[in-house]
Short mmCIF file of C-alpha atoms and ligand atoms in Angstrom, two decimals:
data_model
loop_
_atom_site.label_atom_id
_atom_site.label_comp_id
_atom_site.label_asym_id
_atom_site.label_seq_id
_atom_site.Cartn_x
_atom_site.Cartn_y
_atom_site.Cartn_z
CA MET V 1 140.34 136.26 64.04
CA SER V 2 141.42 139.71 65.18
CA GLY V 3 145.08 140.63 65.58
CA ALA V 4 144.58 140.84 69.31
CA ALA V 5 143.30 137.28 69.59
CA ARG V 6 146.21 135.87 67.59
CA ARG V 7 148.77 137.29 69.93
CA ARG V 8 150.18 134.73 72.30
CA LYS V 9 151.20 134.96 75.87
CA VAL V 10 153.61 133.53 78.40
CA VAL V 11 152.37 132.02 81.61
CA VAL V 12 154.57 132.16 84.68
CA LEU V 13 153.61 129.40 87.10
CA ASP V 14 153.95 130.53 90.68
CA PHE V 15 155.65 128.13 93.06
CA GLY V 16 155.72 130.69 95.85
CA ALA V 17 158.73 132.68 94.72
CA GLN V 18 159.45 136.10 95.96
CA TYR V 19 160.33 136.97 92.36
CA ALA V 20 157.38 135.49 90.47
CA GLN V 21 155.83 138.84 89.60
CA LEU V 22 159.20 140.15 88.59
CA ILE V 23 159.51 137.39 85.99
CA CYS V 24 156.21 138.52 84.43
CA ARG V 25 157.45 142.02 84.42
CA ARG V 26 160.69 141.14 82.64
CA VAL V 27 158.76 139.24 79.97
CA ARG V 28 156.44 142.16 79.44
CA GLU V 29 159.35 144.56 79.30
CA ALA V 30 160.58 142.41 76.41
CA GLY V 31 157.26 143.12 74.65
CA VAL V 32 155.52 139.79 75.30
CA TYR V 33 152.38 139.60 77.38
CA ALA V 34 152.80 137.50 80.54
CA GLU V 35 150.47 136.39 83.30
CA LEU V 36 151.10 134.78 86.65
CA TRP V 37 149.11 131.59 87.23
CA PRO V 38 149.02 129.38 90.30
CA HIS V 39 151.21 126.29 89.87
CA ASP V 40 148.16 124.04 90.13
CA ALA V 41 146.04 125.87 87.55
CA PRO V 42 143.39 123.39 86.45
CA GLY V 43 143.75 121.61 83.13
CA ALA V 44 140.71 123.41 81.76
CA ARG V 45 142.56 126.68 81.94
CA TRP V 46 145.14 125.40 79.48
CA GLU V 47 142.71 123.93 76.99
CA GLY V 48 142.23 126.16 73.99
CA SER V 49 144.27 128.89 75.68
CA ASP V 50 146.66 131.16 73.82
CA VAL V 51 149.60 130.26 76.05
CA ALA V 52 152.71 130.07 73.90
CA ALA V 53 155.35 129.31 76.52
CA ILE V 54 155.66 128.54 80.21
CA ILE V 55 158.09 129.77 82.84
CA LEU V 56 158.28 127.97 86.18
CA SER V 57 159.16 130.32 89.02
CA GLY V 58 161.42 129.58 91.92
CA GLY V 59 160.04 128.79 95.33
CA PRO V 60 161.09 128.21 98.92
CA GLU V 61 160.42 124.45 99.04
CA SER V 62 162.53 121.42 98.33
CA VAL V 63 161.06 119.05 95.76
CA TYR V 64 161.36 116.38 98.45
CA ALA V 65 159.37 118.30 101.07
CA GLU V 66 155.97 116.96 101.95
CA GLY V 67 153.32 119.06 100.20
CA ALA V 68 155.91 120.73 97.95
CA PRO V 69 154.09 122.41 95.05
CA ARG V 70 153.86 120.26 91.94
CA VAL V 71 152.72 120.78 88.42
CA ASP V 72 150.99 118.64 85.85
CA THR V 73 153.49 118.40 82.99
CA ALA V 74 150.72 117.63 80.50
CA ALA V 75 150.53 121.36 79.77
CA PHE V 76 154.22 121.37 78.81
CA VAL V 77 153.81 119.11 75.80
CA GLY V 78 154.37 121.12 72.64
CA ARG V 79 155.24 124.29 74.58
CA PRO V 80 158.66 125.74 75.36
CA VAL V 81 159.37 125.73 79.10
CA LEU V 82 161.92 127.56 81.22
CA GLY V 83 162.30 126.42 84.82
CA ILE V 84 163.96 128.86 87.19
CA CYS V 85 165.61 127.63 90.42
CA TYR V 86 162.89 125.49 92.09
CA GLY V 87 161.27 125.40 88.66
CA MET V 88 164.38 123.75 87.22
CA GLN V 89 164.63 121.31 90.11
CA LEU V 90 161.00 120.34 89.74
CA LEU V 91 161.40 119.91 85.99
CA ALA V 92 164.39 117.61 86.57
CA HIS V 93 162.64 115.73 89.35
CA LEU V 94 159.45 115.12 87.40
CA LEU V 95 161.17 114.15 84.17
CA GLY V 96 163.51 111.54 85.60
CA GLY V 97 166.60 113.53 86.55
CA ARG V 98 168.14 113.59 90.01
CA VAL V 99 168.01 116.43 92.53
CA VAL V 100 169.94 116.35 95.78
CA PRO V 101 169.15 118.28 98.92
CA GLY V 102 171.45 121.14 99.61
CA ALA V 103 174.84 120.14 100.91
CA VAL V 104 176.40 122.94 98.87
CA GLY V 105 173.86 125.73 98.84
CA GLU V 106 174.78 128.86 96.91
CA TYR V 107 173.44 132.23 97.98
CA GLY V 108 174.26 135.49 96.28
CA ARG V 109 176.59 136.19 93.41
CA ALA V 110 178.15 133.23 91.64
CA ARG V 111 180.29 132.88 88.56
CA LEU V 112 179.05 130.57 85.89
CA THR V 113 180.76 128.96 82.91
CA VAL V 114 178.73 128.19 79.84
CA GLU V 115 179.60 124.79 78.42
CA GLU V 116 177.06 124.62 75.63
CA PRO V 117 175.16 127.81 74.81
CA LEU V 118 172.37 126.38 72.61
CA ASP V 119 169.76 129.09 72.00
CA LEU V 120 169.38 130.05 75.65
CA PHE V 121 172.85 131.53 76.10
CA HIS V 122 173.11 132.87 72.54
CA GLY V 123 175.23 136.02 72.46
CA LEU V 124 176.10 135.80 76.15
CA PRO V 125 179.72 135.59 77.34
CA PRO V 126 181.17 132.15 78.13
CA SER V 127 181.65 133.20 81.73
CA MET V 128 179.14 135.40 83.57
CA ASP V 129 177.97 136.54 86.99
CA VAL V 130 174.59 135.29 88.12
CA TRP V 131 172.45 135.49 91.24
CA MET V 132 171.92 132.20 93.04
CA SER V 133 169.69 131.38 95.97
CA HIS V 134 169.24 127.66 96.41
CA GLY V 135 169.87 124.73 98.70
CA ASP V 136 168.95 121.76 96.51
CA HIS V 137 170.40 121.29 93.06
CA VAL V 138 170.25 119.03 90.04
CA VAL V 139 173.05 116.45 89.86
CA GLU V 140 171.74 114.48 86.90
CA PRO V 141 169.70 116.05 84.12
CA PRO V 142 166.66 114.09 82.96
CA PRO V 143 166.86 111.99 79.78
CA GLY V 144 167.04 114.21 76.71
CA PHE V 145 168.57 117.13 78.66
CA ARG V 146 172.15 118.34 78.41
CA VAL V 147 174.20 120.35 80.87
CA LEU V 148 174.59 123.88 79.49
CA ALA V 149 176.44 125.64 82.31
CA ARG V 150 178.01 125.08 85.70
CA SER V 151 178.85 127.34 88.60
CA GLU V 152 182.36 127.69 90.02
CA ALA V 153 181.35 125.25 92.75
CA GLY V 154 180.70 122.71 89.98
CA VAL V 155 176.94 122.81 90.45
CA ILE V 156 174.83 122.34 87.32
CA ALA V 157 173.57 125.84 86.61
CA ALA V 158 171.62 125.30 83.40
CA VAL V 159 170.19 122.37 81.47
CA GLY V 160 168.33 122.14 78.19
CA ASP V 161 166.53 119.79 75.86
CA PRO V 162 166.58 121.60 72.51
CA GLU V 163 164.23 119.04 70.92
CA ARG V 164 161.37 119.70 73.27
CA ARG V 165 162.55 123.28 73.92
CA TRP V 166 162.59 122.70 77.68
CA TYR V 167 165.22 124.51 79.69
CA GLY V 168 166.14 125.05 83.31
CA VAL V 169 168.41 127.53 85.07
CA GLN V 170 169.46 127.27 88.68
CA PHE V 171 170.09 131.02 88.97
CA HIS V 172 167.67 133.96 88.79
CA PRO V 173 167.76 135.71 85.40
CA GLU V 174 164.95 138.08 86.44
CA VAL V 175 166.91 140.01 89.07
CA THR V 176 169.21 142.87 88.23
CA HIS V 177 172.09 141.10 89.98
CA THR V 178 172.23 138.75 86.98
CA PRO V 179 173.52 141.19 84.35
CA GLY V 180 172.88 138.82 81.42
CA GLY V 181 169.46 137.86 82.77
CA THR V 182 167.41 140.07 80.49
CA ALA V 183 169.27 138.77 77.44
CA LEU V 184 168.67 135.19 78.59
CA ILE V 185 164.95 135.79 79.03
CA ARG V 186 164.81 137.41 75.60
CA ASN V 187 166.63 134.40 74.14
CA PHE V 188 164.00 132.14 75.66
CA LEU V 189 161.15 134.26 74.33
CA PHE V 190 162.42 135.01 70.85
CA ARG V 191 164.93 132.31 69.92
CA VAL V 192 163.53 129.33 71.82
CA ALA V 193 159.80 130.09 71.80
CA GLY V 194 159.77 132.08 68.55
CA LEU V 195 157.56 134.79 70.05
CA ARG V 196 157.38 138.32 68.72
CA ALA V 197 157.70 141.52 70.70
CA GLU V 198 154.27 142.95 70.10
CA TRP V 199 152.86 143.71 73.54
CA THR V 200 152.65 147.47 73.97
CA PRO V 201 150.33 149.85 75.82
CA ALA V 202 148.42 150.31 72.54
CA SER V 203 147.93 146.59 72.03
CA PHE V 204 146.92 146.24 75.66
CA ILE V 205 144.24 148.90 75.15
CA ASP V 206 142.81 147.14 72.08
CA GLU V 207 142.61 143.84 73.92
CA ALA V 208 141.22 145.37 77.10
CA VAL V 209 138.52 147.24 75.19
CA GLU V 210 137.50 144.01 73.47
CA ARG V 211 137.38 142.12 76.79
CA ILE V 212 135.36 144.87 78.48
CA ARG V 213 132.82 144.89 75.63
CA GLN V 214 132.40 141.16 75.95
CA GLN V 215 132.01 141.31 79.70
CA VAL V 216 129.64 144.25 79.92
CA GLY V 217 127.58 143.50 76.84
CA GLU V 218 124.69 145.95 76.74
CA GLY V 219 124.98 146.61 80.49
CA ARG V 220 125.69 149.81 82.33
CA ALA V 221 128.70 150.56 84.48
CA ILE V 222 129.76 153.04 87.09
CA ALA V 223 133.26 153.98 88.14
CA ALA V 224 134.23 155.50 91.46
CA LEU V 225 136.97 158.04 90.90
CA SER V 226 139.35 158.57 93.77
CA GLY V 227 141.45 161.20 92.05
CA GLY V 228 144.27 158.68 91.63
CA VAL V 229 145.74 157.35 88.43
CA ASP V 230 144.42 153.78 88.72
CA SER V 231 140.73 154.60 88.94
CA MET V 232 141.14 157.27 86.27
CA VAL V 233 142.84 154.97 83.76
CA ALA V 234 140.39 152.14 84.48
CA ALA V 235 137.46 154.48 83.87
CA ALA V 236 139.02 155.88 80.70
CA LEU V 237 139.47 152.36 79.31
CA VAL V 238 135.91 151.35 80.09
CA HIS V 239 134.68 154.61 78.61
CA ARG V 240 136.52 153.81 75.42
CA ALA V 241 134.86 150.39 75.39
CA ILE V 242 131.24 151.24 76.21
CA GLY V 243 131.04 155.02 75.87
CA GLU V 244 128.10 156.74 77.52
CA ARG V 245 126.98 153.58 79.26
CA LEU V 246 129.69 154.35 81.79
CA THR V 247 129.19 157.10 84.31
CA ALA V 248 132.02 158.19 86.55
CA VAL V 249 131.08 159.15 90.09
CA PHE V 250 133.38 161.40 92.04
CA VAL V 251 132.55 161.76 95.71
CA ASP V 252 134.43 164.86 96.80
CA HIS V 253 135.13 164.06 100.44
CA GLY V 254 137.13 167.23 100.89
CA LEU V 255 140.19 165.20 101.89
CA LEU V 256 142.10 165.59 98.65
CA ARG V 257 145.21 167.67 98.13
CA GLU V 258 145.09 171.23 96.97
CA GLY V 259 143.59 171.65 93.53
CA GLU V 260 142.87 167.96 92.99
CA ALA V 261 139.10 167.95 93.09
CA GLU V 262 139.01 170.68 90.44
CA GLU V 263 141.49 168.73 88.32
CA VAL V 264 139.34 165.63 88.41
CA ARG V 265 136.29 167.57 87.25
CA ARG V 266 138.20 169.31 84.48
CA LEU V 267 139.91 166.20 83.25
CA VAL V 268 137.12 163.67 83.43
CA GLY V 269 134.17 165.81 82.46
CA GLY V 270 136.16 168.04 80.13
CA THR V 271 139.20 166.51 78.45
CA LEU V 272 138.01 162.90 78.56
CA GLY V 273 134.38 163.79 77.94
CA MET V 274 133.04 161.13 80.29
CA PRO V 275 129.60 161.41 81.88
CA LEU V 276 130.50 162.56 85.39
CA LYS V 277 128.49 162.91 88.55
CA VAL V 278 130.13 164.93 91.29
CA VAL V 279 128.87 164.60 94.83
CA ASP V 280 130.01 167.49 96.97
CA ALA V 281 130.22 165.87 100.38
CA ARG V 282 132.88 167.99 102.01
CA GLN V 283 130.73 169.11 104.89
CA ARG V 284 129.22 165.67 105.39
CA PHE V 285 132.67 164.11 105.89
CA LEU V 286 133.74 166.84 108.28
CA ASP V 287 130.60 166.15 110.31
CA GLU V 288 131.30 162.42 110.32
CA LEU V 289 134.87 162.98 111.46
CA ARG V 290 134.10 165.50 114.18
CA GLY V 291 135.79 164.48 117.43
CA VAL V 292 137.24 161.27 115.97
CA VAL V 293 140.92 160.70 116.72
CA ASP V 294 141.33 156.94 116.39
CA PRO V 295 142.85 156.14 112.97
CA GLU V 296 140.82 152.98 112.42
CA GLU V 297 137.62 154.75 113.38
CA LYS V 298 138.44 157.48 110.88
CA ARG V 299 138.94 154.91 108.16
CA ARG V 300 135.71 153.12 109.06
CA ARG V 301 133.64 156.27 109.04
CA ILE V 302 135.11 157.48 105.78
CA GLY V 303 134.56 154.09 104.15
CA ARG V 304 130.99 153.83 105.38
CA THR V 305 130.06 157.37 104.38
CA PHE V 306 131.66 156.93 101.01
CA ILE V 307 129.62 153.79 100.35
CA GLU V 308 126.37 155.46 101.41
CA LEU V 309 126.94 158.43 99.15
CA PHE V 310 128.10 156.33 96.27
CA GLU V 311 125.05 154.09 96.55
CA ALA V 312 122.73 157.08 96.61
CA ALA V 313 124.45 158.58 93.57
CA THR V 314 124.11 155.33 91.65
CA THR V 315 120.43 155.06 92.48
CA GLU V 316 119.94 158.60 91.26
CA LEU V 317 121.62 157.64 88.02
CA GLY V 318 119.14 154.81 87.55
CA GLY V 319 121.41 151.97 88.66
CA ALA V 320 124.06 149.85 86.96
CA GLU V 321 125.18 146.24 86.81
CA PHE V 322 128.94 146.75 86.76
CA LEU V 323 131.44 148.56 88.95
CA VAL V 324 134.79 149.60 87.49
CA GLN V 325 137.74 149.25 89.83
CA GLY V 326 141.36 150.16 89.28
CA THR V 327 142.73 147.04 91.00
CA LEU V 328 146.35 146.48 90.03
CA TYR V 329 148.49 143.40 89.87
CA PRO V 330 150.09 143.82 93.28
CA ASP V 331 146.57 144.06 94.77
CA VAL V 332 145.57 140.75 93.30
CA VAL V 333 146.39 137.79 95.45
CA GLU V 334 146.35 134.99 92.94
CA SER V 335 145.52 132.12 95.21
CA GLY V 336 144.40 129.85 92.42
CA ARG V 337 141.15 129.18 94.18
CA GLY V 338 138.82 130.64 91.59
CA ALA V 339 140.72 133.89 91.68
CA ALA V 340 139.36 135.28 88.44
CA ASP V 341 136.37 137.22 89.72
CA VAL V 342 136.92 137.22 93.45
CA ILE V 343 135.94 140.48 95.05
CA LYS V 344 138.82 142.13 96.84
CA THR V 345 137.56 143.62 100.01
CA HIS V 346 140.91 145.26 100.71
CA HIS V 347 140.35 147.64 97.87
CA ASN V 348 139.24 151.24 98.10
CA VAL V 349 135.54 150.64 97.73
CA GLY V 350 135.54 147.28 99.48
CA GLY V 351 132.10 146.12 100.57
CA LEU V 352 130.31 147.98 97.82
CA PRO V 353 130.07 145.29 95.14
CA GLU V 354 128.50 142.64 97.40
CA ARG V 355 126.07 145.08 98.89
CA MET V 356 124.96 146.54 95.60
CA ARG V 357 125.13 143.26 93.69
CA LEU V 358 127.54 144.78 91.25
CA ARG V 359 129.89 142.77 89.12
CA LEU V 360 133.45 143.99 88.95
CA VAL V 361 135.21 145.23 85.85
CA GLU V 362 138.92 145.36 86.62
CA PRO V 363 140.74 146.06 83.37
CA LEU V 364 144.09 146.79 85.04
CA ARG V 365 144.39 143.72 87.20
CA GLU V 366 147.30 142.35 85.22
CA LEU V 367 149.34 145.53 85.26
CA PHE V 368 151.98 147.19 87.39
CA LYS V 369 151.81 150.86 88.26
CA ASP V 370 154.28 152.00 85.63
CA GLU V 371 152.39 150.03 82.99
CA VAL V 372 149.16 151.71 84.06
CA ARG V 373 150.87 155.04 83.59
CA ALA V 374 151.99 154.06 80.09
CA VAL V 375 148.42 153.01 79.25
CA GLY V 376 147.10 156.29 80.67
CA ARG V 377 149.45 158.26 78.47
CA GLN V 378 148.40 156.27 75.44
CA LEU V 379 144.77 157.03 76.28
CA GLY V 380 145.60 160.72 76.19
CA LEU V 381 145.65 161.52 79.89
CA PRO V 382 147.88 164.50 80.69
CA GLU V 383 151.28 163.89 82.25
CA ALA V 384 150.27 165.49 85.54
CA ALA V 385 147.44 162.99 85.90
CA VAL V 386 149.41 159.86 84.99
CA MET V 387 152.37 160.79 87.16
CA ARG V 388 150.25 161.56 90.20
CA GLN V 389 151.63 160.08 93.41
CA PRO V 390 149.83 157.18 95.05
CA PHE V 391 147.30 158.60 97.48
CA PRO V 392 145.37 156.76 100.19
CA GLY V 393 141.62 156.29 99.83
CA PRO V 394 140.86 158.05 103.14
CA GLY V 395 142.92 160.98 101.88
CA LEU V 396 144.41 163.61 104.10
CA ALA V 397 142.44 162.28 107.08
CA VAL V 398 145.17 159.67 107.65
CA ARG V 399 147.82 162.39 107.50
CA ILE V 400 146.25 164.41 110.28
CA VAL V 401 147.04 162.92 113.65
CA GLY V 402 144.11 163.76 115.91
CA GLU V 403 140.84 165.35 114.89
CA VAL V 404 140.23 166.37 111.29
CA THR V 405 138.87 169.90 111.10
CA ALA V 406 138.44 172.37 108.26
CA GLU V 407 141.20 174.52 109.73
CA ARG V 408 143.66 171.67 110.10
CA LEU V 409 142.89 170.51 106.56
CA ARG V 410 143.68 174.01 105.37
CA VAL V 411 147.06 173.99 107.17
CA LEU V 412 147.96 170.55 105.86
CA ARG V 413 146.93 171.35 102.29
CA ALA V 414 149.03 174.49 102.26
CA ALA V 415 152.06 172.72 103.75
CA ASP V 416 151.67 169.78 101.38
CA ALA V 417 151.47 172.04 98.34
CA ILE V 418 154.84 173.52 99.38
CA VAL V 419 156.43 170.09 99.84
CA ARG V 420 155.21 169.03 96.40
CA ALA V 421 156.28 172.24 94.70
CA GLU V 422 159.79 172.22 96.16
CA VAL V 423 160.46 168.53 95.51
CA GLU V 424 159.25 168.91 91.94
CA ARG V 425 161.20 172.14 91.40
CA ALA V 426 164.37 170.36 92.51
CA GLY V 427 163.70 167.65 89.92
CA LEU V 428 163.45 164.93 92.58
CA ALA V 429 159.89 163.75 92.03
CA ARG V 430 160.61 160.92 89.60
CA GLY V 431 162.96 159.18 92.00
CA LEU V 432 160.41 159.15 94.83
CA TRP V 433 157.45 156.90 95.51
CA GLN V 434 155.65 159.52 97.58
CA TYR V 435 156.41 162.90 99.12
CA PHE V 436 153.96 164.75 101.29
CA ALA V 437 153.25 166.61 104.51
CA VAL V 438 151.73 165.26 107.71
CA LEU V 439 150.17 167.10 110.64
CA THR V 440 151.79 165.34 113.56
CA GLY V 441 149.39 166.54 116.20
CA ALA V 442 152.26 167.94 118.24
CA HIS V 443 151.87 171.61 119.07
CA THR V 444 155.07 173.45 119.76
CA VAL V 445 156.22 176.93 120.72
CA GLY V 446 157.81 179.14 118.13
CA VAL V 447 158.54 182.76 117.61
CA LYS V 448 157.07 184.65 114.69
CA GLY V 449 157.60 188.38 114.23
CA ASP V 450 159.00 188.76 117.78
CA ARG V 451 155.90 187.18 119.22
CA ARG V 452 155.37 183.86 120.85
CA ALA V 453 153.58 181.49 118.54
CA TYR V 454 152.05 178.14 119.39
CA GLY V 455 151.11 175.97 116.49
CA GLU V 456 151.16 172.74 114.52
CA THR V 457 154.23 170.64 113.79
CA VAL V 458 154.40 169.50 110.19
CA ALA V 459 156.36 166.38 109.29
CA VAL V 460 157.75 166.03 105.80
CA ARG V 461 157.61 162.45 104.51
CA ALA V 462 159.44 161.35 101.37
CA VAL V 463 160.10 157.72 100.53
CA THR V 464 161.53 155.57 97.81
CA SER V 465 159.86 152.26 97.12
CA GLU V 466 159.22 149.63 94.46
CA ASP V 467 155.74 148.59 95.47
CA ALA V 468 154.95 150.21 98.85
CA MET V 469 155.43 146.88 100.63
CA THR V 470 158.75 148.20 101.87
CA ALA V 471 160.05 151.75 101.66
CA ASP V 472 163.14 153.75 102.57
CA TRP V 473 163.06 157.31 103.72
CA ALA V 474 164.55 159.44 100.99
CA GLU V 475 167.79 161.32 101.51
CA LEU V 476 166.51 164.65 100.28
CA PRO V 477 169.22 167.28 99.87
CA HIS V 478 169.49 169.57 102.90
CA GLU V 479 168.90 172.68 100.83
CA VAL V 480 165.58 171.29 99.62
CA LEU V 481 164.56 170.43 103.18
CA LYS V 482 165.62 173.88 104.27
CA ARG V 483 163.55 175.59 101.62
CA ILE V 484 160.53 173.48 102.52
CA ALA V 485 160.90 174.31 106.22
CA ASP V 486 161.48 178.02 105.57
CA ARG V 487 158.50 178.28 103.30
CA ILE V 488 156.08 176.31 105.46
CA THR V 489 156.88 178.23 108.63
CA ALA V 490 156.73 181.54 106.78
CA GLU V 491 153.74 180.95 104.53
CA VAL V 492 151.43 178.66 106.48
CA PRO V 493 149.72 180.36 109.38
CA GLY V 494 149.25 178.00 112.28
CA CYS V 495 152.47 176.10 111.69
CA THR V 496 155.50 176.72 113.89
CA ARG V 497 157.78 173.78 113.25
CA VAL V 498 158.83 171.37 110.50
CA VAL V 499 160.50 167.98 111.05
CA TYR V 500 161.70 165.31 108.64
CA ASP V 501 160.50 161.74 109.07
CA ILE V 502 163.47 159.33 108.91
CA THR V 503 161.56 156.09 109.46
CA SER V 504 161.69 153.32 106.90
CA LYS V 505 159.02 150.70 106.30
CA PRO V 506 159.17 148.37 108.09
CA PRO V 507 159.04 149.15 110.95
CA GLY V 508 157.08 152.30 110.11
CA THR V 509 154.37 152.55 107.47
CA ILE V 510 154.42 155.16 104.75
CA GLU V 511 151.31 156.95 105.98
CA TRP V 512 151.16 158.02 109.60
CA GLU V 513 147.80 156.47 110.32
P1 XMP Y 601 151.27 152.29 104.27
O1 XMP Y 601 150.94 153.51 105.02
O2 XMP Y 601 150.46 151.09 104.69
O3 XMP Y 601 150.83 152.58 102.78
O4 XMP Y 601 152.73 151.98 104.24
C1 XMP Y 601 151.23 151.84 101.66
C2 XMP Y 601 150.72 152.53 100.42
O5 XMP Y 601 149.30 152.44 100.36
C3 XMP Y 601 148.71 153.73 100.41
N1 XMP Y 601 147.56 153.62 101.30
C4 XMP Y 601 146.30 153.43 100.87
N2 XMP Y 601 145.81 153.33 99.63
N3 XMP Y 601 143.63 153.07 100.52
C5 XMP Y 601 144.47 153.15 99.46
O6 XMP Y 601 144.03 153.07 98.33
C6 XMP Y 601 144.04 153.15 101.79
O7 XMP Y 601 143.26 153.08 102.74
C7 XMP Y 601 145.45 153.35 101.98
N4 XMP Y 601 146.24 153.47 103.08
C8 XMP Y 601 147.52 153.64 102.62
C9 XMP Y 601 149.79 154.65 100.91
O8 XMP Y 601 149.63 155.99 100.44
C10 XMP Y 601 151.05 154.00 100.39
O9 XMP Y 601 151.31 154.34 99.05
#
């Protein structure tokens, strides 16, 4: 058996918690591989699996609610289990303890007193702040369980059965508001479950390469490169696994930022040495977008044209059976209904796999963005490539309000290059999710060199975000904004005004279209 196969993982069962993915992330940060499974994962999935320990997530339901998510405890036998919030209540409920509906709900910070640390609270202080968010709570632990901690309100905050290694906590150790939470999770992983911290980007690569080889066999694969980090890292991994049987296809739609198309060519064809087919379709996309102002119509045309060109390129290459996609964890909606190989139409090249009868290879579908970056670095991608900002599939077209023309693309690219350069020069890039320029479509009067000027209004957009589901506009220092505005108005012909977008998401979106 290879080292990779021996390694064992943690499964987080999802009971609908807002924080379920975060639990996985904390486990992986501790160096143990974790996956999120639906709470009703079929028995077959457990049989012969390498699952070493189970964490039950929280969830919005009461164990008494009709249709409340359940779990088959058969999978727990012989495995350490940690139930969090709803997970603890369910554990108690199913194993013969007593849960009462929430007369004394606790929401927010609570102080907890440890009565019996066992392994779970090893090294933690006897009194600690934790983050609570529950209505129901356990009033009687199941047979074999002991009360390990209570909150100030007297609510049972942790229970444990050291024999079976089953534990439950009413609070959320995965959130940063529980300062001892990371230590508690590590205690569960290392002291209770006896796992070792051996999950690293390098070990991920070894395992992923092995899985890709098994999936693709002697087949051939193609990868559509968008210029972004996800598709690049996915392609690099598959290239490592199957070498020349992968060809990367880069459709240059002319909607990338300044210098990016050249970078993709240099990096993929040069540094990474991957077979690369470049389709120069800049004029074709401009033709398709002529006169189009409706954002959805732009997206549709870009998507359709992309698919046509990609299909043609693949045919020219002699076809393939597999399509590599850089789908990430947050893109995967684990519904539990045969999720493993479901094709995600929301993704960049949605529609393509069904039409071309391609099977998907998605080596990054268990990872978060920062983990993808770590893997990219380990694969030897340069820092500039792995740290690239997220960028929408339809490119600059959704940052140009109104018609996309060669001239307007030129103005936007030049303005965007200034925004990027100034934010990066000020050392602010790492704290931001995205920072870019938008052509607002508003034309305003200005004065340049004593003459009346009438030109484009550029909006600067900079946001902070965890996952792009929500975002806050970034409070960039005024001097940085001033430099950006001065430079854009001075250096970009056709631009007379610069504004700063102070809309958060929601209600706004990050992109303008
Ligand atoms: P919004 O504008 O919806 O964007 O707040 C959220 C994040 O997704 C990116 N984005 C896209 N990414 N294809 C993509 O791959 C798209 O069509 C697309 N539209 C938006 C956006 O840049 C932001 O990071």
